[in-house]
mmCIF file of C-alpha atoms and ligand atoms in Angstrom:
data_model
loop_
_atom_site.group_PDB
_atom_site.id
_atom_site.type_symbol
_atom_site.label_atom_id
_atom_site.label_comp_id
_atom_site.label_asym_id
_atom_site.label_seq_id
_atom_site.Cartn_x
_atom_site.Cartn_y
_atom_site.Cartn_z
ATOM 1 C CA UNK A 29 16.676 -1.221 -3.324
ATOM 2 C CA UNK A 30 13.850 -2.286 -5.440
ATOM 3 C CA UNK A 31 10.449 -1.025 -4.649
ATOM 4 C CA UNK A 32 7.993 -3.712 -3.160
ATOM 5 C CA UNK A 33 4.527 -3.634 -4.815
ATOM 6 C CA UNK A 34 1.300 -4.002 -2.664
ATOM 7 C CA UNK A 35 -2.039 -4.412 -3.988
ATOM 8 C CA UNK A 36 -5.207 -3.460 -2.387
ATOM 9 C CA UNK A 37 -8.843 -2.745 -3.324
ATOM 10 C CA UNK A 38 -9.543 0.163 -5.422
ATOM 11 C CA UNK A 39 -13.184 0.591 -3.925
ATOM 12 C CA UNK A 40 -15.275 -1.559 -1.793
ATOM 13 C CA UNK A 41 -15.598 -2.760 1.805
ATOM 14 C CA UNK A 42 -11.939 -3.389 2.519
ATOM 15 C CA UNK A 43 -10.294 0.006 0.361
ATOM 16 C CA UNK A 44 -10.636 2.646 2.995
ATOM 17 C CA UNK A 45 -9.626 0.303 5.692
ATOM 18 C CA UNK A 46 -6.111 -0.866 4.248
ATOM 19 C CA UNK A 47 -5.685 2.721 2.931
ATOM 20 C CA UNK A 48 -5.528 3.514 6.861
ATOM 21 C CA UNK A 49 -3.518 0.466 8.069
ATOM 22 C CA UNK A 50 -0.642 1.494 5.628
ATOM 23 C CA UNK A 51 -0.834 4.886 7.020
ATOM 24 C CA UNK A 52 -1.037 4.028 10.293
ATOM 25 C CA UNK A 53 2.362 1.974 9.488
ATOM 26 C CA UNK A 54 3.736 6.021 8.881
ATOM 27 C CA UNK A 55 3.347 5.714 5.075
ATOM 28 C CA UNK A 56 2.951 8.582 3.265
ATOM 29 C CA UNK A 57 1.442 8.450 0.029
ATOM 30 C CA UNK A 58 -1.488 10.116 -1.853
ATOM 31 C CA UNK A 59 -4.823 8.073 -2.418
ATOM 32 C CA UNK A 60 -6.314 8.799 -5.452
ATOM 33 C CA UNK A 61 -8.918 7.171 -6.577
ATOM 34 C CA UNK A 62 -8.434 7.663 -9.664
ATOM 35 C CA UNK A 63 -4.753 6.340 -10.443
ATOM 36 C CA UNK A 64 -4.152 2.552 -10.447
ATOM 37 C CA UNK A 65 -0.923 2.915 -8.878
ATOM 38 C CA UNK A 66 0.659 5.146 -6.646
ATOM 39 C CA UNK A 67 4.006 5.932 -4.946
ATOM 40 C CA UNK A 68 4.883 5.965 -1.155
ATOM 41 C CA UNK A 69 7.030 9.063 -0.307
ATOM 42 C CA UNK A 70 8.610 8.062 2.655
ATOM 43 C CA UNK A 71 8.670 3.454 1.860
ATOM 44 C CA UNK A 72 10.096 1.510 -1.180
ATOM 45 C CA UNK A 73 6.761 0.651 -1.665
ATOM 46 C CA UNK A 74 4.487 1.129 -4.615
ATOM 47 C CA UNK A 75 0.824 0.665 -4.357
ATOM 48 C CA UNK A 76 -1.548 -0.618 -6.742
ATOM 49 C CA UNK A 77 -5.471 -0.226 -6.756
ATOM 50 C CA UNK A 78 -7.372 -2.986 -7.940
ATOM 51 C CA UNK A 79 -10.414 -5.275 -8.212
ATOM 52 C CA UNK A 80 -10.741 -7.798 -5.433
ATOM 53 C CA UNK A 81 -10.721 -10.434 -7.526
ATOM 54 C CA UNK A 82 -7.402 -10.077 -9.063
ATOM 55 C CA UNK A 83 -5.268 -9.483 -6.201
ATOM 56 C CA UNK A 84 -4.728 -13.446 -5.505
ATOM 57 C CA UNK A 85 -3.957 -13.638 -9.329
ATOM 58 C CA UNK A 86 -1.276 -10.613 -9.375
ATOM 59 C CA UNK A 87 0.445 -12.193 -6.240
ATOM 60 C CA UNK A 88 0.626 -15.664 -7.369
ATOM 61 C CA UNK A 89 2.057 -14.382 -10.616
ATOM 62 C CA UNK A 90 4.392 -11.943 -8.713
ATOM 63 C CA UNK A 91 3.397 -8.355 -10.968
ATOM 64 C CA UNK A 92 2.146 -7.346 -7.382
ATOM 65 C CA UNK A 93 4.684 -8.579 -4.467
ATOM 66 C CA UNK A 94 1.990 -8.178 -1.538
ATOM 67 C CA UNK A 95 -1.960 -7.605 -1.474
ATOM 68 C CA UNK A 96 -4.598 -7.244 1.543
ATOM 69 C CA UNK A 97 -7.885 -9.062 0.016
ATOM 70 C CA UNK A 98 -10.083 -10.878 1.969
ATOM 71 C CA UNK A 99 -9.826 -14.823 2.295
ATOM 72 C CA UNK A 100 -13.147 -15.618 0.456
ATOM 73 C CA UNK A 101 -11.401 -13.995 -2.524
ATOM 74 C CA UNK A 102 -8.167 -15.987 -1.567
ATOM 75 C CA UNK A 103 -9.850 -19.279 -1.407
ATOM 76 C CA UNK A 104 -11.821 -18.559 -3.973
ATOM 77 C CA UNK A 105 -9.282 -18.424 -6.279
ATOM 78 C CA UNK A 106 -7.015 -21.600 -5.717
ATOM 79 C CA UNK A 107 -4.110 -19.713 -6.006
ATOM 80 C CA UNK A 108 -0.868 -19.883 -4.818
ATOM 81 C CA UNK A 109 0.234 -17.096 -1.891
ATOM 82 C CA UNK A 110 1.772 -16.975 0.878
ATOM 83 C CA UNK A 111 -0.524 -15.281 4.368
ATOM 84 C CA UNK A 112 1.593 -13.153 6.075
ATOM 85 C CA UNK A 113 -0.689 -11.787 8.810
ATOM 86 C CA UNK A 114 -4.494 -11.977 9.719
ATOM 87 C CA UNK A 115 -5.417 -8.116 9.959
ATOM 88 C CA UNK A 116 -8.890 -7.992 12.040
ATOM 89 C CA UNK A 117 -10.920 -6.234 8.966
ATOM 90 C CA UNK A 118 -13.588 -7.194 6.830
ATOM 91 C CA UNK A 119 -14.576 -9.987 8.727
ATOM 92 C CA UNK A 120 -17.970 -12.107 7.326
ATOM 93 C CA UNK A 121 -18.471 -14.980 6.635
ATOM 94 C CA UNK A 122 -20.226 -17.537 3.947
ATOM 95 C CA UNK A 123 -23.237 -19.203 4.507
ATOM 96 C CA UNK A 124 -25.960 -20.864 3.248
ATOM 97 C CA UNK A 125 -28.872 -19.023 3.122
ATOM 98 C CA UNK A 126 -32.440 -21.222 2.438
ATOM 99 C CA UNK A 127 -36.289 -19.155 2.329
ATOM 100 C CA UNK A 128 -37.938 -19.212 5.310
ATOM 101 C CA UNK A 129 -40.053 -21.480 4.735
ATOM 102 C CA UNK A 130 -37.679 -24.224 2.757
ATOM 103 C CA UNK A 131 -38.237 -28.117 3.655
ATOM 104 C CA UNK A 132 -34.375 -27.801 4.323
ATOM 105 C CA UNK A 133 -33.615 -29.112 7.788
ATOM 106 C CA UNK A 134 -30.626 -30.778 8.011
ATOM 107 C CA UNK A 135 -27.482 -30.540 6.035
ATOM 108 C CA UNK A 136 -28.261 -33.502 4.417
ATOM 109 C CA UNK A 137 -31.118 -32.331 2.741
ATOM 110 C CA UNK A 138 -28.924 -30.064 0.568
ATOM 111 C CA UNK A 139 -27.884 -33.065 -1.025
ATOM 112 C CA UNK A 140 -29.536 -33.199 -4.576
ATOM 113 C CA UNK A 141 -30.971 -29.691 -4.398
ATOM 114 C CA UNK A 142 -30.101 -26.874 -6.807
ATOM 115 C CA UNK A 143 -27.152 -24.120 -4.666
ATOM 116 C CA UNK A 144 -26.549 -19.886 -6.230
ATOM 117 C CA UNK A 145 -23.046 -18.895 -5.519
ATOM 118 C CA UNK A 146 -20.607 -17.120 -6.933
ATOM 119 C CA UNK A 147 -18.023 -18.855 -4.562
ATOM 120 C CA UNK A 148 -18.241 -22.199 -6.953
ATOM 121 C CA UNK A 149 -14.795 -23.226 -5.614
ATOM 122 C CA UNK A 150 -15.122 -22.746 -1.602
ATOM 123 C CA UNK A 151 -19.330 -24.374 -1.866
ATOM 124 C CA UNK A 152 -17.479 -27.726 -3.734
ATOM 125 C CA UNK A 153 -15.183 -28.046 -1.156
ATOM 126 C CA UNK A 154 -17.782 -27.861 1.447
ATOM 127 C CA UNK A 155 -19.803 -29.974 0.153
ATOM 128 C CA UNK A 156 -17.025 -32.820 -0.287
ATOM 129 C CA UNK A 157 -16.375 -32.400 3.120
ATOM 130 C CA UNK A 158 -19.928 -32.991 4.005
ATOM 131 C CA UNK A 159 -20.172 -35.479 1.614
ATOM 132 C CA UNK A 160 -23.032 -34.269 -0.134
ATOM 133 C CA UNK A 161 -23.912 -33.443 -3.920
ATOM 134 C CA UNK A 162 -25.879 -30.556 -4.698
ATOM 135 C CA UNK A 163 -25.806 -28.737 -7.983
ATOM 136 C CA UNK A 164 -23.795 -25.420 -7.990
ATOM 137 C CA UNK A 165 -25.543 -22.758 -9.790
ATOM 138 C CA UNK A 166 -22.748 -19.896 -10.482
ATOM 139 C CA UNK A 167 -24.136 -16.407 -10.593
ATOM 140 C CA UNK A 168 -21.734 -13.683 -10.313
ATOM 141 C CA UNK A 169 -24.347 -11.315 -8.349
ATOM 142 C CA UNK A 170 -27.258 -10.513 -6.460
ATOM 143 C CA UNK A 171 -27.281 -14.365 -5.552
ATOM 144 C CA UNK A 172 -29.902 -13.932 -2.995
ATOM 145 C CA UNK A 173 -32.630 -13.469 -5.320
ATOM 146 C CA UNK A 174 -32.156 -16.863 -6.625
ATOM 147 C CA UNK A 175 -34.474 -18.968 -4.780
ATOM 148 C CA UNK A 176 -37.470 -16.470 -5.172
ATOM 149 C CA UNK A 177 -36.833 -16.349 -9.299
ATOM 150 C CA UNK A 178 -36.650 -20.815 -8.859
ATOM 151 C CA UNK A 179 -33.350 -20.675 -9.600
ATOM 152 C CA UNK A 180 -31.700 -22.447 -7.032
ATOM 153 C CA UNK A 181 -33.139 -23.967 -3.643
ATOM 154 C CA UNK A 182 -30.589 -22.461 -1.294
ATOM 155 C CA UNK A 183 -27.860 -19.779 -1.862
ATOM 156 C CA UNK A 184 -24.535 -19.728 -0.443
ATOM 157 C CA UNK A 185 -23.147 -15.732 0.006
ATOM 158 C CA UNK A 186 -21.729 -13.551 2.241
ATOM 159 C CA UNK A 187 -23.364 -12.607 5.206
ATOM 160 C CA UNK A 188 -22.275 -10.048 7.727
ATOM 161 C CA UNK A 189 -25.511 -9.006 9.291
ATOM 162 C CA UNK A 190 -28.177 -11.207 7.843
ATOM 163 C CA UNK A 191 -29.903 -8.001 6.649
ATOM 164 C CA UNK A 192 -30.115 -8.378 2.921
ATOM 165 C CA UNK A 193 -31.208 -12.432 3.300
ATOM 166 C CA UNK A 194 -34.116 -11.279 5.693
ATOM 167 C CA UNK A 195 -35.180 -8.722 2.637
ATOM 168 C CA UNK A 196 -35.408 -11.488 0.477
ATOM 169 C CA UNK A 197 -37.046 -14.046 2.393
ATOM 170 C CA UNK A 198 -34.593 -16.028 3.300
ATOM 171 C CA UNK A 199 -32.869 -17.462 7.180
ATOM 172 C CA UNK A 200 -29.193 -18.394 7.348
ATOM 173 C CA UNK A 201 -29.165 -22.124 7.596
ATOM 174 C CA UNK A 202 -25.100 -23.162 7.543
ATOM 175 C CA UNK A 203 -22.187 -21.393 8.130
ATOM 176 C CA UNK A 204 -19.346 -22.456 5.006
ATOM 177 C CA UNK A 205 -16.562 -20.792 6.629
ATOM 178 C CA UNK A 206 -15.590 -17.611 8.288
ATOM 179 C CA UNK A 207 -13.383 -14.876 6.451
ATOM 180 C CA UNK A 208 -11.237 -11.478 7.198
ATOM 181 C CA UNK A 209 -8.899 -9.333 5.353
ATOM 182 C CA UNK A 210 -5.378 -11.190 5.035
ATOM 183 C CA UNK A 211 -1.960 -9.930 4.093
ATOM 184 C CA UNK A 212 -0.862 -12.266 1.383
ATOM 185 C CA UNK A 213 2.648 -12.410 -0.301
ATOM 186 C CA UNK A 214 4.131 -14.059 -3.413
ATOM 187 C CA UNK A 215 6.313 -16.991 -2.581
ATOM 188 C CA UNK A 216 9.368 -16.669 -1.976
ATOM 189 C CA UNK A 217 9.987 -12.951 -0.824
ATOM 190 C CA UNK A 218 10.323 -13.988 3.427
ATOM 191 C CA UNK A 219 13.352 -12.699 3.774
ATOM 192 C CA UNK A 220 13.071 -9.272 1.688
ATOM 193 C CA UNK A 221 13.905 -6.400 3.990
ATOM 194 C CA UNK A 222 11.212 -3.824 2.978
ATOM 195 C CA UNK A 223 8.799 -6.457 4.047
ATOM 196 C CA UNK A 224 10.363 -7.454 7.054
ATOM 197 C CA UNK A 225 10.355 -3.884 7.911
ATOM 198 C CA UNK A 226 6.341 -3.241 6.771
ATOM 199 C CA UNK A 227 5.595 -6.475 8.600
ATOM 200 C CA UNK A 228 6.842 -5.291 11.638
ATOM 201 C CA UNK A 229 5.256 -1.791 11.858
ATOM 202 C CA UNK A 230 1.910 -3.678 10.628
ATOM 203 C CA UNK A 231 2.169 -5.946 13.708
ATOM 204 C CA UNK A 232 2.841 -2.855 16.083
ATOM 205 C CA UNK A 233 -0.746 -1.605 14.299
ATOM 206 C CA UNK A 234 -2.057 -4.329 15.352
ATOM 207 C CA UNK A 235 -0.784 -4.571 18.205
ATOM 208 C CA UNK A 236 -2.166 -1.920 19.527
ATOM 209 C CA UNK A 237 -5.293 -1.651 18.282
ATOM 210 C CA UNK A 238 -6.168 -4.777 20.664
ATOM 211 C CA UNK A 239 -4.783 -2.924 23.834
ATOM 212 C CA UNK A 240 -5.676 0.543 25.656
ATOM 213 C CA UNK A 241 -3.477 2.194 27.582
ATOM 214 C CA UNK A 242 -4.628 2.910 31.556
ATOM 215 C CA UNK A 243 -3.983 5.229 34.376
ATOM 216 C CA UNK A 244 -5.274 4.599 37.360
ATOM 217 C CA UNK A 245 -4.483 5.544 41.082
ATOM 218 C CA UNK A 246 -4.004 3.504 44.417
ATOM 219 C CA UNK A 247 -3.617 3.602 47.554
ATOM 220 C CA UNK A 248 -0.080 1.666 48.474
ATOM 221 C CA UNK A 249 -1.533 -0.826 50.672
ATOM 222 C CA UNK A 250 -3.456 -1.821 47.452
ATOM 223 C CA UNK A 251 -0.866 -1.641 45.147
ATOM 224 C CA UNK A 252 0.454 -5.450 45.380
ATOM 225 C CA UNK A 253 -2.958 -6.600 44.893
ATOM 226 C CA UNK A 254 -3.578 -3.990 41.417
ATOM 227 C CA UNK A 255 0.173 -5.428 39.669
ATOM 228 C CA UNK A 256 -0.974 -8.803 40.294
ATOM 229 C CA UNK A 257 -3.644 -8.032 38.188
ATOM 230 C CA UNK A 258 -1.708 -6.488 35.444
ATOM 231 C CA UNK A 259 0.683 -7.984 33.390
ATOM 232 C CA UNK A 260 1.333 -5.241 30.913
ATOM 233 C CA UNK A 261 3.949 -4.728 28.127
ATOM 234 C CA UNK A 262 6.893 -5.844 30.795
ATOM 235 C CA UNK A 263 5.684 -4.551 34.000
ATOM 236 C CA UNK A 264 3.280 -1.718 35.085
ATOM 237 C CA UNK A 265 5.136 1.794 36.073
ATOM 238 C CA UNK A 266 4.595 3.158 39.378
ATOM 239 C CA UNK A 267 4.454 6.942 39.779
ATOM 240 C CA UNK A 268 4.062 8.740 43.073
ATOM 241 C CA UNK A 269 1.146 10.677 43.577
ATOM 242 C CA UNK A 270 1.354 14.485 45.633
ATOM 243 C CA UNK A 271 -1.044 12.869 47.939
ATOM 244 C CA UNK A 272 1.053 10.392 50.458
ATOM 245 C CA UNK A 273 0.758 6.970 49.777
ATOM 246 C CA UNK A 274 -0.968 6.936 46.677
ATOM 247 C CA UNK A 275 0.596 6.209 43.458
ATOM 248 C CA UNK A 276 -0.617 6.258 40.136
ATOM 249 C CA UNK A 277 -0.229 2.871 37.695
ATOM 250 C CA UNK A 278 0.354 3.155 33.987
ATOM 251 C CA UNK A 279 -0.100 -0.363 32.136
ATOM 252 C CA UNK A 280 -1.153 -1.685 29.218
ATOM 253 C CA UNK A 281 -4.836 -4.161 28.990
ATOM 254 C CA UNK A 282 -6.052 -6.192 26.360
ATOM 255 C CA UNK A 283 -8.723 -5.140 24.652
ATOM 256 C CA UNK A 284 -10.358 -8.982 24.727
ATOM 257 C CA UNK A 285 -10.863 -9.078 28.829
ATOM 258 C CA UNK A 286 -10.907 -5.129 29.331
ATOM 259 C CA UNK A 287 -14.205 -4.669 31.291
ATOM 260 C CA UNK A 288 -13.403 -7.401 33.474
ATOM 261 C CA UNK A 289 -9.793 -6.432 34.294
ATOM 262 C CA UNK A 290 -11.590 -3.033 34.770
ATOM 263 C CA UNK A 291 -14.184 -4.419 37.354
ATOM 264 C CA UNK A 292 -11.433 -6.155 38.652
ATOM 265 C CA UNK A 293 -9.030 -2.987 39.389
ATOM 266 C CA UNK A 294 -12.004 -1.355 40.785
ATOM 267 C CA UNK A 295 -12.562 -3.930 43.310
ATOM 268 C CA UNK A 296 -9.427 -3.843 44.061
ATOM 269 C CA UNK A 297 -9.175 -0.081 44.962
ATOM 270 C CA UNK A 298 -8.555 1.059 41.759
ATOM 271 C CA UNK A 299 -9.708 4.983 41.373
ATOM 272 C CA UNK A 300 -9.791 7.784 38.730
ATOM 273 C CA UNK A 301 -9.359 4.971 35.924
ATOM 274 C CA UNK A 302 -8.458 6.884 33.013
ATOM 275 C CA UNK A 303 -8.420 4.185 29.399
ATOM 276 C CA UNK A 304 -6.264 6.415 26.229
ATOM 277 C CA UNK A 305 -6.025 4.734 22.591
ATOM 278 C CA UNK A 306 -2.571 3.501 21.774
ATOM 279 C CA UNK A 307 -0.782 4.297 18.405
ATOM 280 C CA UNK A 308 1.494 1.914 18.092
ATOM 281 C CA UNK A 309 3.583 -0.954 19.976
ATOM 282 C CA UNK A 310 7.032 -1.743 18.778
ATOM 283 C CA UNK A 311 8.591 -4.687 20.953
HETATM 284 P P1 ATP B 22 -14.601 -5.282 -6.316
HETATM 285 O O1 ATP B 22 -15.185 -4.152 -7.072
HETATM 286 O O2 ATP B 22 -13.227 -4.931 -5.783
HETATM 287 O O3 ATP B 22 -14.633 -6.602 -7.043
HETATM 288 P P2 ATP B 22 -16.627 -6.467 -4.585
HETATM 289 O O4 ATP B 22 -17.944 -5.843 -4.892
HETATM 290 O O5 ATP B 22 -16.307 -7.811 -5.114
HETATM 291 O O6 ATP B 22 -15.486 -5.415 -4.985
HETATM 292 P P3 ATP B 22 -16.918 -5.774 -1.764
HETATM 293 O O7 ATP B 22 -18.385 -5.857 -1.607
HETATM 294 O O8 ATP B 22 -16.273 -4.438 -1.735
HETATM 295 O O9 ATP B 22 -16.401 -6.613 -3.032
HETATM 296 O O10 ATP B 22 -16.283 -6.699 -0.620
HETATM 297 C C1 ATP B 22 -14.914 -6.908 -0.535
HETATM 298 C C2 ATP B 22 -14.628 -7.926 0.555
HETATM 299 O O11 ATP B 22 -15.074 -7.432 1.804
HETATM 300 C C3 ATP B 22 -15.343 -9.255 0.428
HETATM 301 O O12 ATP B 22 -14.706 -10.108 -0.485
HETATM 302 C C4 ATP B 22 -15.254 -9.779 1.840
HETATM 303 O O13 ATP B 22 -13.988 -10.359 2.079
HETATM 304 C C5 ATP B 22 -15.350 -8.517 2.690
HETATM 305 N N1 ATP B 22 -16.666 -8.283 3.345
HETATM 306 C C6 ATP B 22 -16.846 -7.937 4.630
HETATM 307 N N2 ATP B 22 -18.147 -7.796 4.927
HETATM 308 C C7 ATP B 22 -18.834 -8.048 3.824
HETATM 309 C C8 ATP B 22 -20.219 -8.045 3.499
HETATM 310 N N3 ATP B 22 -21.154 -7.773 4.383
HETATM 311 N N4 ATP B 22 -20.561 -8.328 2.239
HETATM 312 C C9 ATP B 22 -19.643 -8.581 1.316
HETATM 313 N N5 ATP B 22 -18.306 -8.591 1.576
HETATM 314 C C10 ATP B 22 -17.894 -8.338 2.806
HETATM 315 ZN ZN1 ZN B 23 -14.911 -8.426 -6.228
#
């Protein structure tokens, strides 16, 4: 069978972690940075290293069959792929960033001032949507030093921890939208095997990366109250304990609602919790 071709970042903030998603899938392949493309061992899969940027383009044109690239690059782009999954990395998102001591107020103000980007495409929209007009000044870097050269009265960037806007004197003012890592596809390739096979040990990644895997013991007059707390993958498993009538539960817990189903157990007679990572989940 063909090989599928996948195309992630070469360096930057999402490389390392999609290098260890498609090993965690049990790829085996070697990483160098230094090759644009490389061969899995043990997949039809053949991976190719490249600039954010491009990945939309080499979907949508179908030289690369897959790419993980975050969705501010996506949208950014206007072009045409298919999302396959949302994978829970390189999440930020765009906002509008003013100086801290801008007349800006509301949203409304934007309208006629002077906005740095280099997300032309995904600002327009915004502003449609808000009906405002603002003038889009495209930069392709260090945008946030804009408003102190009088470039621009507001900037719209990523932000992940407001850090760098505080260093330059600016406040976030508006979110524009939120963004993660995505697995895209080219249209068109749904019902390809290989994928359906990579899909499904991605999702098991996933998966389990939002659950933990818990151990805990109970007395048996408890133990109707502890399952009814516990859902888990189908149901928990019960194990007799040496000690009469204790047992000891094994279930799975999201990680979303862990402390409180953990509070929860307790109060309910829970004891010796014990929480392990999971590796994978195949359903
Ligand atoms: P390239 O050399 O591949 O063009 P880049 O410099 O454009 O890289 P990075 O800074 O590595 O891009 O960011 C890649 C992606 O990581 C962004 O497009 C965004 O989706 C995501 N990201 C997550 N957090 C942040 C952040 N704090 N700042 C910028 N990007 C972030
Ligand atoms: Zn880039």
């Amino acid at each position: 069978m063909k090989n599928l071709k996948i195309a992630i970042q070469k360096s930057g903030r999402l490389n390392e972690k999609s290098v260890q998603l498609l090993k965690n899938c049990g790829l085996d392949f070697e990483n160098y940075k230094s090759s644009l493309i490389t061969t899995v061992n043990n997949f039809n899969l053949e991976i190719l290293f490249l600039r954010d940027d491009d990945i939309p383009g080499y979907v949508a044109q179908g030289i690369a069959d897959l790419g993980i690239v975050g969705e501010n690059v996506i949208d950014e782009s206007q072009e045409n792929v298919t999302y396959l999954e949302r994978l829970g990395f390189g999440r930020c998102t765009l906002k509008i960033g003013i100086p801290k001591d801008s007349s800006i107020i509301s949203l409304q103000d934007l309208d006629g001032k002077a906005i740095a980007t280099s997300y032309p495409n995904i600002l327009q929209e915004f502003l449609a949507e808000n009906n405002l007009s603002a003038e889009i000044r495209q930069i392709s870097g260090s945008v946030e030093i804009a408003p102190g050269l009088g470039l621009s009265d507001a900037i719209c960037d990523i932000v992940s921890t407001g850090g760098t806007l505080k260093s330059n004197g600016l406040k976030p003012f508006a979110d524009v939208r939120r963004s993660e890592a995505i697995l895209i596809g080219r249209e068109g390739l749904a019902e390809n095997p290989i994928l359906c096979e990579l899909l499904q040990r991605v999702r098991s990644v996933l998966r389990a990366k939002e659950t933990k895997y818990v151990v805990l013991n109970v007395e048996k007059s408890n133990l109707s109250q502890i399952t009814s707390l516990l859902p888990g993958v189908k149901s928990p498993t019960v194990v007799p304990l040496a000690e009469e009538n204790w047992v000891a539960v094994h279930t799975v817990i999201p990680e979303d609602d862990f402390w409180d189903k953990i509070n929860k157990l307790k109060a309910a007679g829970a004891q010796g919790i014990v929480v392990m990572p999971i590796e994978k989940i195949i359903l």
